[in-house]
Coordinates of C-alpha atoms and ligand atoms in Angstrom, one line a residue:
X69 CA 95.8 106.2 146.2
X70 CA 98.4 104.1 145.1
X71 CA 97.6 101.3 142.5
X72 CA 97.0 97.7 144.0
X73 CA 95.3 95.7 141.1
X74 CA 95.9 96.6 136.9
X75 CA 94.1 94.5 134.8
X76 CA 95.3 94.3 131.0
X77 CA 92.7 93.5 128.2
X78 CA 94.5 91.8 125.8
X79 CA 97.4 88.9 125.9
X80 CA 99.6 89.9 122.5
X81 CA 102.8 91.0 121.9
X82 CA 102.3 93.9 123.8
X83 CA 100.2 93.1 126.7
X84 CA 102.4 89.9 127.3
X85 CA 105.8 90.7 128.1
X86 CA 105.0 94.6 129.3
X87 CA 102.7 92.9 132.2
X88 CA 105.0 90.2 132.7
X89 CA 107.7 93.2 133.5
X90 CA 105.3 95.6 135.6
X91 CA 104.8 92.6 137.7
X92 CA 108.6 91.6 138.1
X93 CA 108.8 95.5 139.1
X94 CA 106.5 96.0 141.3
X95 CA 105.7 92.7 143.3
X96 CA 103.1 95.0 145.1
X97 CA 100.7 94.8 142.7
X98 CA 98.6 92.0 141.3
X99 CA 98.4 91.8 137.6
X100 CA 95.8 90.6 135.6
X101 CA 96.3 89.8 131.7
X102 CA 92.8 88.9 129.9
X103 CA 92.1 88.0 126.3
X104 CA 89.0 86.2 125.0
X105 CA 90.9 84.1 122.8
X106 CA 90.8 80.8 124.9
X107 CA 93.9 79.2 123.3
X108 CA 95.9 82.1 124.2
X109 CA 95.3 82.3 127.6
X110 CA 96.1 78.5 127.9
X111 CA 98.8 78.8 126.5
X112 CA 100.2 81.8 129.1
X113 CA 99.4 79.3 131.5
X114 CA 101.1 76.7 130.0
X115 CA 103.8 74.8 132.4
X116 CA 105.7 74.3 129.9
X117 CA 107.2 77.6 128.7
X118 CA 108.5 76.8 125.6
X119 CA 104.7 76.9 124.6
X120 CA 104.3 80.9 125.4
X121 CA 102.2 82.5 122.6
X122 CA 105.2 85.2 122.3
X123 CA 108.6 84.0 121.7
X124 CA 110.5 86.7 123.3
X125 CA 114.4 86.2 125.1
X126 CA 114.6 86.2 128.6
X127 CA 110.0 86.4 128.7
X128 CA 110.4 82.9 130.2
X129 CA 112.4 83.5 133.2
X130 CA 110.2 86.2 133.9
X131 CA 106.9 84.8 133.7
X132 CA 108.5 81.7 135.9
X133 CA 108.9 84.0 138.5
X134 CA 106.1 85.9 138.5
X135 CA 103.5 83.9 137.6
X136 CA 100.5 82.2 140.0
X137 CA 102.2 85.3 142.6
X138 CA 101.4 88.6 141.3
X139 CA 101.0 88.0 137.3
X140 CA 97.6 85.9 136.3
X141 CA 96.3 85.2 132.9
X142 CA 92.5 85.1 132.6
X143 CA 90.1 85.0 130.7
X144 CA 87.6 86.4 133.0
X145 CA 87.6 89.7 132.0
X146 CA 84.6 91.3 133.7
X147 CA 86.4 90.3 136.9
X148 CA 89.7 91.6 136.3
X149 CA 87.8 94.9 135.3
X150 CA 85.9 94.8 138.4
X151 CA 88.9 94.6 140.6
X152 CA 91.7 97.0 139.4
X153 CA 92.0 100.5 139.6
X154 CA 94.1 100.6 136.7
X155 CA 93.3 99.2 133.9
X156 CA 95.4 99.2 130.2
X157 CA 93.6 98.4 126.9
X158 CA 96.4 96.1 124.6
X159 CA 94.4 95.1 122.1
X160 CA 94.8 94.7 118.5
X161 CA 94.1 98.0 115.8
X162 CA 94.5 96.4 112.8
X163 CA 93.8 98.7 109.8
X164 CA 90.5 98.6 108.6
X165 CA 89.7 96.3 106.1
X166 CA 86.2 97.7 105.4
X167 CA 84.3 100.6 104.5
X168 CA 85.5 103.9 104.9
X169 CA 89.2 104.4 105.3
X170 CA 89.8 100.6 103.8
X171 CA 93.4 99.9 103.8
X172 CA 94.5 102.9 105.7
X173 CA 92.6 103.9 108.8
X174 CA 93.0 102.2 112.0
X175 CA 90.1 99.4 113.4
X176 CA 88.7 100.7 116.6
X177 CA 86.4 98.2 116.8
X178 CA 88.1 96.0 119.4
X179 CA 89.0 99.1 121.3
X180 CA 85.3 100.3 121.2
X181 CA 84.2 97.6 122.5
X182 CA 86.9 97.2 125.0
X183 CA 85.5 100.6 126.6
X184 CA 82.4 99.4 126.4
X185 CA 83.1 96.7 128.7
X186 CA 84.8 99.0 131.0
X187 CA 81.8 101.2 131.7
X188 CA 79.2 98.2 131.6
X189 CA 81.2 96.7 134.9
X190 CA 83.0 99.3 136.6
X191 CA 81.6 100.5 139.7
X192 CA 84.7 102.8 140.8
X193 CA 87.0 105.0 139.8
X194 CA 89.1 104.1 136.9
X195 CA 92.7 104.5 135.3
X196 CA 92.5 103.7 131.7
X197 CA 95.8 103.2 130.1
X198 CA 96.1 103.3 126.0
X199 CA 98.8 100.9 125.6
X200 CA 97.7 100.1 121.9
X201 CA 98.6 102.3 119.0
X202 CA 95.8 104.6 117.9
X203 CA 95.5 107.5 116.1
X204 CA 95.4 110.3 117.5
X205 CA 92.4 111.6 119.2
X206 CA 91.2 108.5 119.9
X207 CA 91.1 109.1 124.0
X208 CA 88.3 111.7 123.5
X209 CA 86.3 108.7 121.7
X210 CA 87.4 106.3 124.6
X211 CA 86.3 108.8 127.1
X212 CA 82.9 109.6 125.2
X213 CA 82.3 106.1 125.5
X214 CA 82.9 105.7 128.8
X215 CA 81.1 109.0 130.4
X216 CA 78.3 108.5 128.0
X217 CA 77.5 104.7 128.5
X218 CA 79.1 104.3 132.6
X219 CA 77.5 104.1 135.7
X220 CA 78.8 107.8 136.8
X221 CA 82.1 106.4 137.3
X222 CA 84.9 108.7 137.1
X223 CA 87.3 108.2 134.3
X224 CA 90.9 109.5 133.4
X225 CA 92.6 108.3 130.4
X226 CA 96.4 108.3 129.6
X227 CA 98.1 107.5 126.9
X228 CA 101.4 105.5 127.6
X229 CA 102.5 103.9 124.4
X230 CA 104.6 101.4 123.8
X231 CA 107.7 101.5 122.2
X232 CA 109.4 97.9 122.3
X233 CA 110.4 95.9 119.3
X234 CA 109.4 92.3 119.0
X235 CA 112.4 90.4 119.5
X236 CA 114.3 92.8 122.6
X237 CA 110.9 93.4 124.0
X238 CA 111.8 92.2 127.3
X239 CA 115.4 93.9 127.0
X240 CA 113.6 97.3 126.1
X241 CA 111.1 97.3 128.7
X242 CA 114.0 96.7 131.2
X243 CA 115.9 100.0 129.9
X244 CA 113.5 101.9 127.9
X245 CA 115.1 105.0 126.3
X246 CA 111.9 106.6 127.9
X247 CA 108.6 105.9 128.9
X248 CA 105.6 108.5 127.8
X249 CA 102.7 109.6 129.7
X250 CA 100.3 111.4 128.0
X251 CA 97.5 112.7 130.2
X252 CA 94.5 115.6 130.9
X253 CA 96.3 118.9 131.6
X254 CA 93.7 119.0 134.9
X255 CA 94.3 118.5 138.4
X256 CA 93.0 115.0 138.4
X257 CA 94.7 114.5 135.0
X258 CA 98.3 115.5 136.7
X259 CA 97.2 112.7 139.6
X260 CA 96.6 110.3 137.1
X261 CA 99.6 110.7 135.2
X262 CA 101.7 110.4 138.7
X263 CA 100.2 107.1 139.6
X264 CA 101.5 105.8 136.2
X265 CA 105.0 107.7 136.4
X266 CA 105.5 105.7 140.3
X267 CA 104.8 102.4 138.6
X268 CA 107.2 103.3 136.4
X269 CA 109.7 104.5 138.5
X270 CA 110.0 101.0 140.4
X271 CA 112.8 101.1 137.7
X272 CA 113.2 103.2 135.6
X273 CA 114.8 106.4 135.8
X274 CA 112.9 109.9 136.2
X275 CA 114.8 111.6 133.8
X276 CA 113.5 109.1 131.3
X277 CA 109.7 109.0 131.9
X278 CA 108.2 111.9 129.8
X279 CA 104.8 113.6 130.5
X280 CA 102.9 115.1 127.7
X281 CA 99.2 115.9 126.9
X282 CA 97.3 113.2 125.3
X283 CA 97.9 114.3 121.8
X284 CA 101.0 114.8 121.8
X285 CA 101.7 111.1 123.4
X286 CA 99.2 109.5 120.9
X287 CA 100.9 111.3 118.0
X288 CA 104.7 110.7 119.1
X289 CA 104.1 106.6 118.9
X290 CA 102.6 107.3 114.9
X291 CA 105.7 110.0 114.8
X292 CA 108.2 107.4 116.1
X293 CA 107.2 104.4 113.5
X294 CA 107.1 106.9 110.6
X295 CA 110.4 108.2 111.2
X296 CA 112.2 104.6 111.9
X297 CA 110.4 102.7 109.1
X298 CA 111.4 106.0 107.0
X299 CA 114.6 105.6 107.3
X300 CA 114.6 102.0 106.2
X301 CA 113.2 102.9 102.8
X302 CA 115.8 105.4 102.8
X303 CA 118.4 103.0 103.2
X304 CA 116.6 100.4 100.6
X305 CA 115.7 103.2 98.3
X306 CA 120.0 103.6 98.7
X307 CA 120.5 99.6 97.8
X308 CA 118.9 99.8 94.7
X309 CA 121.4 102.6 93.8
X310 CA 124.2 100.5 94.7
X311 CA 123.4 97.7 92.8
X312 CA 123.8 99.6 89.8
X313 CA 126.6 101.8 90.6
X314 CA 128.8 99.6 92.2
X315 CA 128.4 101.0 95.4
X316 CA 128.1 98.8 98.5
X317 CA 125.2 100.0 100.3
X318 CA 127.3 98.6 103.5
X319 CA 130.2 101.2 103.4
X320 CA 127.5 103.8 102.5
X321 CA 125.9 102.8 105.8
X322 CA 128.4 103.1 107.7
X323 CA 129.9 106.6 106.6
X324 CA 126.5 108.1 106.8
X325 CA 126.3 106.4 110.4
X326 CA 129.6 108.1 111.4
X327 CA 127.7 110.9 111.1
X328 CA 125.8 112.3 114.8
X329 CA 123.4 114.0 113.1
X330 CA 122.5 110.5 111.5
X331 CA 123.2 107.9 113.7
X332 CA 124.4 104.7 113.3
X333 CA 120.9 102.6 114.1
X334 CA 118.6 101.5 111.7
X335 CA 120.4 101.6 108.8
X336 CA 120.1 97.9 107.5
X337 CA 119.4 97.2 104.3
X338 CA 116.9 94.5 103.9
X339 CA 114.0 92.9 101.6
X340 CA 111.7 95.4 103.1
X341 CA 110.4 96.3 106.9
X342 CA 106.9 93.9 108.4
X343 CA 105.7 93.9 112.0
X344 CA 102.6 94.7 112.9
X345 CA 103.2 98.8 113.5
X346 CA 104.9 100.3 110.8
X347 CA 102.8 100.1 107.7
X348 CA 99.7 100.0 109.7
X349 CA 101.0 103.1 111.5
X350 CA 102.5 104.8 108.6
X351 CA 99.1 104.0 106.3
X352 CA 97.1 105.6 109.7
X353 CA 99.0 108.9 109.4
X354 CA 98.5 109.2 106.3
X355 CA 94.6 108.9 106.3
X356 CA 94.7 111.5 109.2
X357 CA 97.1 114.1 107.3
X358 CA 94.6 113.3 104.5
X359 CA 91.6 113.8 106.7
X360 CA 92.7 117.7 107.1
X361 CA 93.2 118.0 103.3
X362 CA 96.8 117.9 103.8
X363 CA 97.6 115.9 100.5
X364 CA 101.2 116.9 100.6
X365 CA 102.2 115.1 103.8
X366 CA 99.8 112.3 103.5
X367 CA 102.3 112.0 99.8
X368 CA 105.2 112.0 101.8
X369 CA 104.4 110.0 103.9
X370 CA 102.7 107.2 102.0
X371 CA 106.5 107.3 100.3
X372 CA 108.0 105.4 102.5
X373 CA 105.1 102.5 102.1
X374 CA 105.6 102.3 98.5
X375 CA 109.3 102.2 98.9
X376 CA 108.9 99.6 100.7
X377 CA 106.4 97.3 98.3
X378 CA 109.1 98.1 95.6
X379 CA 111.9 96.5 97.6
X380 CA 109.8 92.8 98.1
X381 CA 109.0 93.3 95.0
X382 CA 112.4 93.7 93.5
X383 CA 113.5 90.8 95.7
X384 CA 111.2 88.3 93.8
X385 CA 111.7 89.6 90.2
X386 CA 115.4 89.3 91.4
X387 CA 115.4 85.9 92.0
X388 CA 113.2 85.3 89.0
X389 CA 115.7 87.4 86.5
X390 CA 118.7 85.7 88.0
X391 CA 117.1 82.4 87.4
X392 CA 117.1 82.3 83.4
X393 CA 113.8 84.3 83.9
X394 CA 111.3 81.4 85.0
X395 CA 111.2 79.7 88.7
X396 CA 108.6 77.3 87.5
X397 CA 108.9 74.1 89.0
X398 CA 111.8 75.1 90.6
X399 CA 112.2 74.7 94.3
X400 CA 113.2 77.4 96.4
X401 CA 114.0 77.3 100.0
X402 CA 113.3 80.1 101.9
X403 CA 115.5 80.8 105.3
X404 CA 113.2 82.6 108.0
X405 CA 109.5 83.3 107.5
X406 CA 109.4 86.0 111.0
X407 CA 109.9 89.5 109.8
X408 CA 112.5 90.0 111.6
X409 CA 114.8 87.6 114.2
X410 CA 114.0 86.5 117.5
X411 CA 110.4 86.1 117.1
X412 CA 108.1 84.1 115.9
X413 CA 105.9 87.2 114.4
X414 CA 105.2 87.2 110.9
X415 CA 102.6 89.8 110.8
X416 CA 103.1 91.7 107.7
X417 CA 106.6 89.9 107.2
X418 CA 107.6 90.6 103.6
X419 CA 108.7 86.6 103.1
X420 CA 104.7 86.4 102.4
X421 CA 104.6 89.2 99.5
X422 CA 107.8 87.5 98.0
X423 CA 106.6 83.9 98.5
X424 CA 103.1 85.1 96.8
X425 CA 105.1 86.4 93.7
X426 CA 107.0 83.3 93.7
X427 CA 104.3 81.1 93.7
X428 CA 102.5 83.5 90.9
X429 CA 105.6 82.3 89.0
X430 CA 104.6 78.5 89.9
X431 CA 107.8 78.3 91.8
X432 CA 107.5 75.3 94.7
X433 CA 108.7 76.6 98.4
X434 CA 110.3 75.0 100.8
X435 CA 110.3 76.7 104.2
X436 CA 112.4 76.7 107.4
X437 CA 112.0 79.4 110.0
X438 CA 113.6 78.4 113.6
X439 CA 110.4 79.6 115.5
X440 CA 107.6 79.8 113.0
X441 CA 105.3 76.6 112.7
X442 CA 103.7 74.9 109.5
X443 CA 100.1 76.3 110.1
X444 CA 101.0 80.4 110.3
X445 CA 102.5 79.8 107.4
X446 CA 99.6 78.7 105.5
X447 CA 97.7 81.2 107.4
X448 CA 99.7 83.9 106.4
X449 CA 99.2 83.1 102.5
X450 CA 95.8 81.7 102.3
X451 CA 95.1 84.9 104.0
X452 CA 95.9 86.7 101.2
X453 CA 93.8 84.7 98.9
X454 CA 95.9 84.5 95.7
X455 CA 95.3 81.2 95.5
X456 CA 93.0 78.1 97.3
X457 CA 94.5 76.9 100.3
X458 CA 95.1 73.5 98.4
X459 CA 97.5 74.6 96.2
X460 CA 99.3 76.4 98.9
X461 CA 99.4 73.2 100.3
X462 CA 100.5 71.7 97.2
X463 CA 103.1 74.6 96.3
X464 CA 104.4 74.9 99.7
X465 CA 106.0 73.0 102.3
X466 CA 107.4 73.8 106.0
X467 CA 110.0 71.9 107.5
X468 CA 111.9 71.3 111.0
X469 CA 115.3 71.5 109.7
X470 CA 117.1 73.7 107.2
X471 CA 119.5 70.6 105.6
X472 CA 116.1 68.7 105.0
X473 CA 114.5 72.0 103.6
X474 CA 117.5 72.9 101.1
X475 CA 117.6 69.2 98.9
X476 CA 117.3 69.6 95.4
X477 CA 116.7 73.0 95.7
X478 CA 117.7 75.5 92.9
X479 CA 118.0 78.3 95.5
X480 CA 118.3 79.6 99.2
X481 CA 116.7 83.0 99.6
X482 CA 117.5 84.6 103.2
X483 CA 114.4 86.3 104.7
X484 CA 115.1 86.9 107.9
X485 CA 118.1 87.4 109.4
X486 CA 118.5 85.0 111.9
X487 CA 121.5 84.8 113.4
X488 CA 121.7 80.4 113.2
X489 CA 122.3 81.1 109.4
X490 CA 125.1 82.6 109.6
X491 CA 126.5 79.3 111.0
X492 CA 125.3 77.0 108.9
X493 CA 127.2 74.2 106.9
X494 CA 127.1 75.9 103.9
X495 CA 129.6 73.2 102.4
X496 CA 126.7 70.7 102.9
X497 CA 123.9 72.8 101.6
X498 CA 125.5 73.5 98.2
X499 CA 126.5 69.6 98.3
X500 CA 122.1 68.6 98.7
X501 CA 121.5 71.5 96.1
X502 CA 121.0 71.9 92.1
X503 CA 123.5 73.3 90.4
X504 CA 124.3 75.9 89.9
X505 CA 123.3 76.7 93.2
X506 CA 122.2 80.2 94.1
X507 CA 121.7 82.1 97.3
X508 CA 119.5 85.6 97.5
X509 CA 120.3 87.1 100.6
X510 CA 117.8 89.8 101.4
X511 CA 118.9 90.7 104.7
X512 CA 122.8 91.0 104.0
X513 CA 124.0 88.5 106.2
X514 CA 125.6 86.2 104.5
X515 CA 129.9 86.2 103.8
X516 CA 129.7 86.2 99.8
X517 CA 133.7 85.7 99.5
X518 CA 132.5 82.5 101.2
X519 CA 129.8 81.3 99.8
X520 CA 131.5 82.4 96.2
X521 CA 134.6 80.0 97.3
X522 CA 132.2 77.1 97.7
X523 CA 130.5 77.2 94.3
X524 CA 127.2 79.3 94.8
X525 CA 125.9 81.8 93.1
X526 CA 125.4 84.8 95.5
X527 CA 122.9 87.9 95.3
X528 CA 123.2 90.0 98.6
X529 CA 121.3 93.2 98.4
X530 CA 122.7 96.2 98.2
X531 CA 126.1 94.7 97.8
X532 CA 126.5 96.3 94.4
X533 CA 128.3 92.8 92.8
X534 CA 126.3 91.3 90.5
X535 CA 126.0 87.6 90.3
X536 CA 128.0 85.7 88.8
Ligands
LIG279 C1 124.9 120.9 105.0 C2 125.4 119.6 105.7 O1 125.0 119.6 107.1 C3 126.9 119.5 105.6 O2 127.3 118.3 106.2 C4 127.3 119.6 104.1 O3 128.7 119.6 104.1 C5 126.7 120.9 103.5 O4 125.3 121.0 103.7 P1 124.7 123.4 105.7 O5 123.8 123.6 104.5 O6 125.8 124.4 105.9 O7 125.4 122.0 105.8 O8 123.8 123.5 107.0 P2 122.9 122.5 107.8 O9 123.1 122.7 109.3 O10 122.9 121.1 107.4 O11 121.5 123.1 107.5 C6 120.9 123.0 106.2 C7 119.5 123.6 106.3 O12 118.6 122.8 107.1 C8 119.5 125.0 107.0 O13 118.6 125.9 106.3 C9 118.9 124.7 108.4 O14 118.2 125.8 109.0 C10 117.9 123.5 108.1 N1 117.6 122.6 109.2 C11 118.6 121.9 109.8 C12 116.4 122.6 109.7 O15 115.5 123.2 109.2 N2 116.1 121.7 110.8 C13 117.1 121.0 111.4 O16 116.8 120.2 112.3 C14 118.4 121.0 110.9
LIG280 C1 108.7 98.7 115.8 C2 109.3 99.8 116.6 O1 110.8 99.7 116.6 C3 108.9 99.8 118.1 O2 109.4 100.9 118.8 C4 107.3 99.9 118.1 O3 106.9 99.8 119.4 C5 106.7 98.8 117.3 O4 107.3 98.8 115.9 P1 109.1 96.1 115.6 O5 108.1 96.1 114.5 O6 108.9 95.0 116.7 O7 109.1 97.5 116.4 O8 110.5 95.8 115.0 P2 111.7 96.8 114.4 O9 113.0 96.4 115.0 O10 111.3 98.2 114.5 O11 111.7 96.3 112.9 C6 110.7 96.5 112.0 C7 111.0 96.0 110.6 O12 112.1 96.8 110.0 C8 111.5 94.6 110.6 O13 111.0 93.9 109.5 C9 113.0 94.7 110.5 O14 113.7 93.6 109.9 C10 113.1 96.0 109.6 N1 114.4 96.7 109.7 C11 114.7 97.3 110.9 C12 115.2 96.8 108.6 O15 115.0 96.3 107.5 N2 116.4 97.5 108.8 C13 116.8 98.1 109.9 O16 117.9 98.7 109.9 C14 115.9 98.0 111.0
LIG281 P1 99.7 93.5 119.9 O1 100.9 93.2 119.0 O2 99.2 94.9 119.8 O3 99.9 93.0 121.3 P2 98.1 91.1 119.4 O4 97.2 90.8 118.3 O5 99.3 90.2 119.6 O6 98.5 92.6 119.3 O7 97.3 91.1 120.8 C1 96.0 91.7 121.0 C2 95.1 90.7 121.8 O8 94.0 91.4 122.2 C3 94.7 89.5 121.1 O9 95.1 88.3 121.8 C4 93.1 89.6 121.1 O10 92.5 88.3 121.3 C5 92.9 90.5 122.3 N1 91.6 91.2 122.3 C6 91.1 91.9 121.3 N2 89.9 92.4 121.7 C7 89.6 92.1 123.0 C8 88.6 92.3 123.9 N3 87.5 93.0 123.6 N4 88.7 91.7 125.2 C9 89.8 91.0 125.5 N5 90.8 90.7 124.6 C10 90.8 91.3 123.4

């Protein structure tokens, strides 16, 4: 049986852009993307596609080709379940923010209910893809669900998750360095896992798509985040070291890069790692090593998320040290609000831990982030309620253009690393500036030499020269 109709439950970051691929891929088959947020799906369907929920490079050239032929946005759900054979669950597992496992486990409760909706309406044979991350283990609850509450439909369940990064997402689901299958070791397992390995092979290459058992799939994506968020606290962890030796945490970098064993990627310095998978994912494995009494790995582990609280910290008492010790009533501009470039993702971005200490401090915020609007900014901080949303409206404001954020600010503080900054008039931002003027660069972009030349005073991270 070769797959004629997928359905996709849920229209994020994920479901987005890897749809909008598959159906680019494989013009054969008719994709269907649901959400029950309204407003989302509107907006997919927007004409104008500078209004895509997801601000990925290159996703609107896709979705103008594919879209209204074989790549739909609905928010009918039951009928897009109805119709496909195959049918992947994107949804969002946000960790729990309730109950048992508070702060730490994983919130099945939209995928729950996602498989509920699966074996209410389907009246065939079904595919079910995990897209999402989960823990592991979580297929046997998907598939208890399903046999236990179904219509005697049959079921298999793979687990193919994803491994793009928000901001080359469309780039690294062009060229994955591999795809993985996870699937039932059974006969109708193996046939399962095939149908997903010919999609897939529309283009990409068979030496890259990697079957597994389900475990081993679900467990690699957790494995994966752990290890890459790991070594960015191992890097920061590094910076802090510099600072005080002398050292410049960018020639470190770079001679431990050299080395094969190492390798050269993900070695970048920064005020701390965000996104919506590493903490969560890293938090998750550690309430599942903890969960079979192994307290030494869930320590290890949990490392690498403390590390990284220290490093937004440090950032903000930075700033506030450099600055005579008091930011109060002092403006400060920040530069980027995304956790990291080319999207407009600020989920767990660690501009919103340092803009909370800030604001502890009574500082005033100015904010400019190329892609970010006003409201998920607010969002971002009423949501951790520090504060009433008034004076976060009071304390902080968002604006279109950098030059209008920076006047009669004390300081610039770099938290994303947007490549526009780099560019700037920097000569003209010192000029609409207090003096003296300092920059805080958390994402060591900046050319200090430079910026020392003009007047400012300059705090890079990691860059072991301390501000003068
Ligand atoms: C190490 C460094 O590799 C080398 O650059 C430095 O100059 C000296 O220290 P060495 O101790 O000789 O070299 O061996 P290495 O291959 O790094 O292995 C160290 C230990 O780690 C060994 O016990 C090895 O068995 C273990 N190891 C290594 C693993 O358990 N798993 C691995 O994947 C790699
Ligand atoms: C990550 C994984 O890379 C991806 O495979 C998985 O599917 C989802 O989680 P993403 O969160 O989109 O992707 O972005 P990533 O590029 O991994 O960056 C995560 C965070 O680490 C960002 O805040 C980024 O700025 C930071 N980072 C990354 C560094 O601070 N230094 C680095 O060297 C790399
Ligand atoms: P991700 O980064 O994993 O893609 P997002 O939060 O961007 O996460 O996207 C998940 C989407 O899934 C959201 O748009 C949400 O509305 C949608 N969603 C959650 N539960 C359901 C459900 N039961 N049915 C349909 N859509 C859902």
């Amino acid at each position: 049986m070769a797959i004629k109709n997928i359905c996709c439950i849920g229209a994020g970051y994920v479901g987005g852009p890897t749809m909008a691929v598959i159906a680019q891929k494989c013009p054969d088959i008719n994709i269907t993307v649901v959400d029950i947020n309204e407003a989302r799906i509107i907006a997919w369907n927007d004409d104008d596609l500078t209004k895509l929920p997801v601000f990925e490079p290159g996703l609107d050239s896709i979705v103008r080709e594919t879209r209204g032929k074989n790549l739909f946005f609905s928010t009918d759900v039951d009928a897009a379940i109805d119709r496909a054979e195959m049918i992947f669950i994107s949804v969002n597992t946000p960790t729990k923010t309730y109950g048992k496992g508070k702060g730490m486990a994983a919130d099945l409760k939209y995928i729950e209910l996602c498989a509920r909706q699966i074996a209410k309406i389907s009246k065939n044979d079904k595919i079910v893809v995990e897209k999402s991350t989960l823990p592991v283990r979580t297929a046997s609850t998907i598939k208890s669900i399903l046999d236990n509450t179904g219509n005697n439909v049959k079921y298999q369940i793979l687990s193919n998750p994803e491994f793009l990064a928000e901001g080359t997402a469309v780039e690294d689901l062009l060229q994955p360095d591999r795809v993985l299958i996870g699937g039932d070791t059974t006969i109708e397992g193996e046939r399962a896992v095939a149908e997903l390995v010919d999609i897939y092979s529309n283009w990409v290459p068979k030496e890259k798509i990697l079957t597994t058992n389900v475990w081993s799939s679900e467990l690699s994506k957790l494995t994966a985040n752990a290890f890459l968020a790991q070594r960015v606290s191992s890097i920061n962890a590094m910076s802090v070291i510099c600072e005080r030796t002398g050292a410049d945490v960018y020639e470190v970098a770079k001679a431990i890069g050299m080395d094969s064993r190492i390798g050269s990627k993900f070695l970048k310095p920064s005020v701390g790692f965000g996104g919506s998978c590493f903490q969560k994912d890293i938090l998750n494995l550690v309430y599942i090593a903890k969960s079979y009494g192994l307290d030494e790995v869930a320590n290890y582990w949990e490392g690498v998320v403390e590390m990284n609280n220290y490093q937004k910290n440090r950032f903000s008492d930075k700033i506030i040290t450099t600055m005579y010790n008091t930011v109060s009533g002092k403006k400060i501009t920040f530069f980027g609000w995304a956790f990291k470039k080319d999207t407009n993702d600020t989920r767990e971005s660690p501009a919103i831990q340092v803009a909370d200490n800030l604001l502890n401090e009574q500082a005033q915020i100015s904010v400019f982030d190329p892609k970010v609007d006003q409201d998920q900014v607010y969002k971002d901080l009423n949501l951790l309620n520090t504060r009433d949303p008034e004076t976060n409206l009071k304390l902080v404001k968002v604006l279109e253009s950098p030059y209008e954020a920076i006047i009669g600010s004390h300081a610039v503080a770099i938290l994303t690393e947007w490549e526009e900054f780099r560019h700037y008039d920097w000569n003209k931002i010192y000029e609409s500036m207090l003096k003296p003027a300092f920059v805080f660069d958390g994402r060591g972009i900046v050319d200090v030499n430079n910026l020392k030349s003009i007047g400012f005073s300059v705090y890079k991270i990691g860059a072991g020269n301390p501000v003068n």
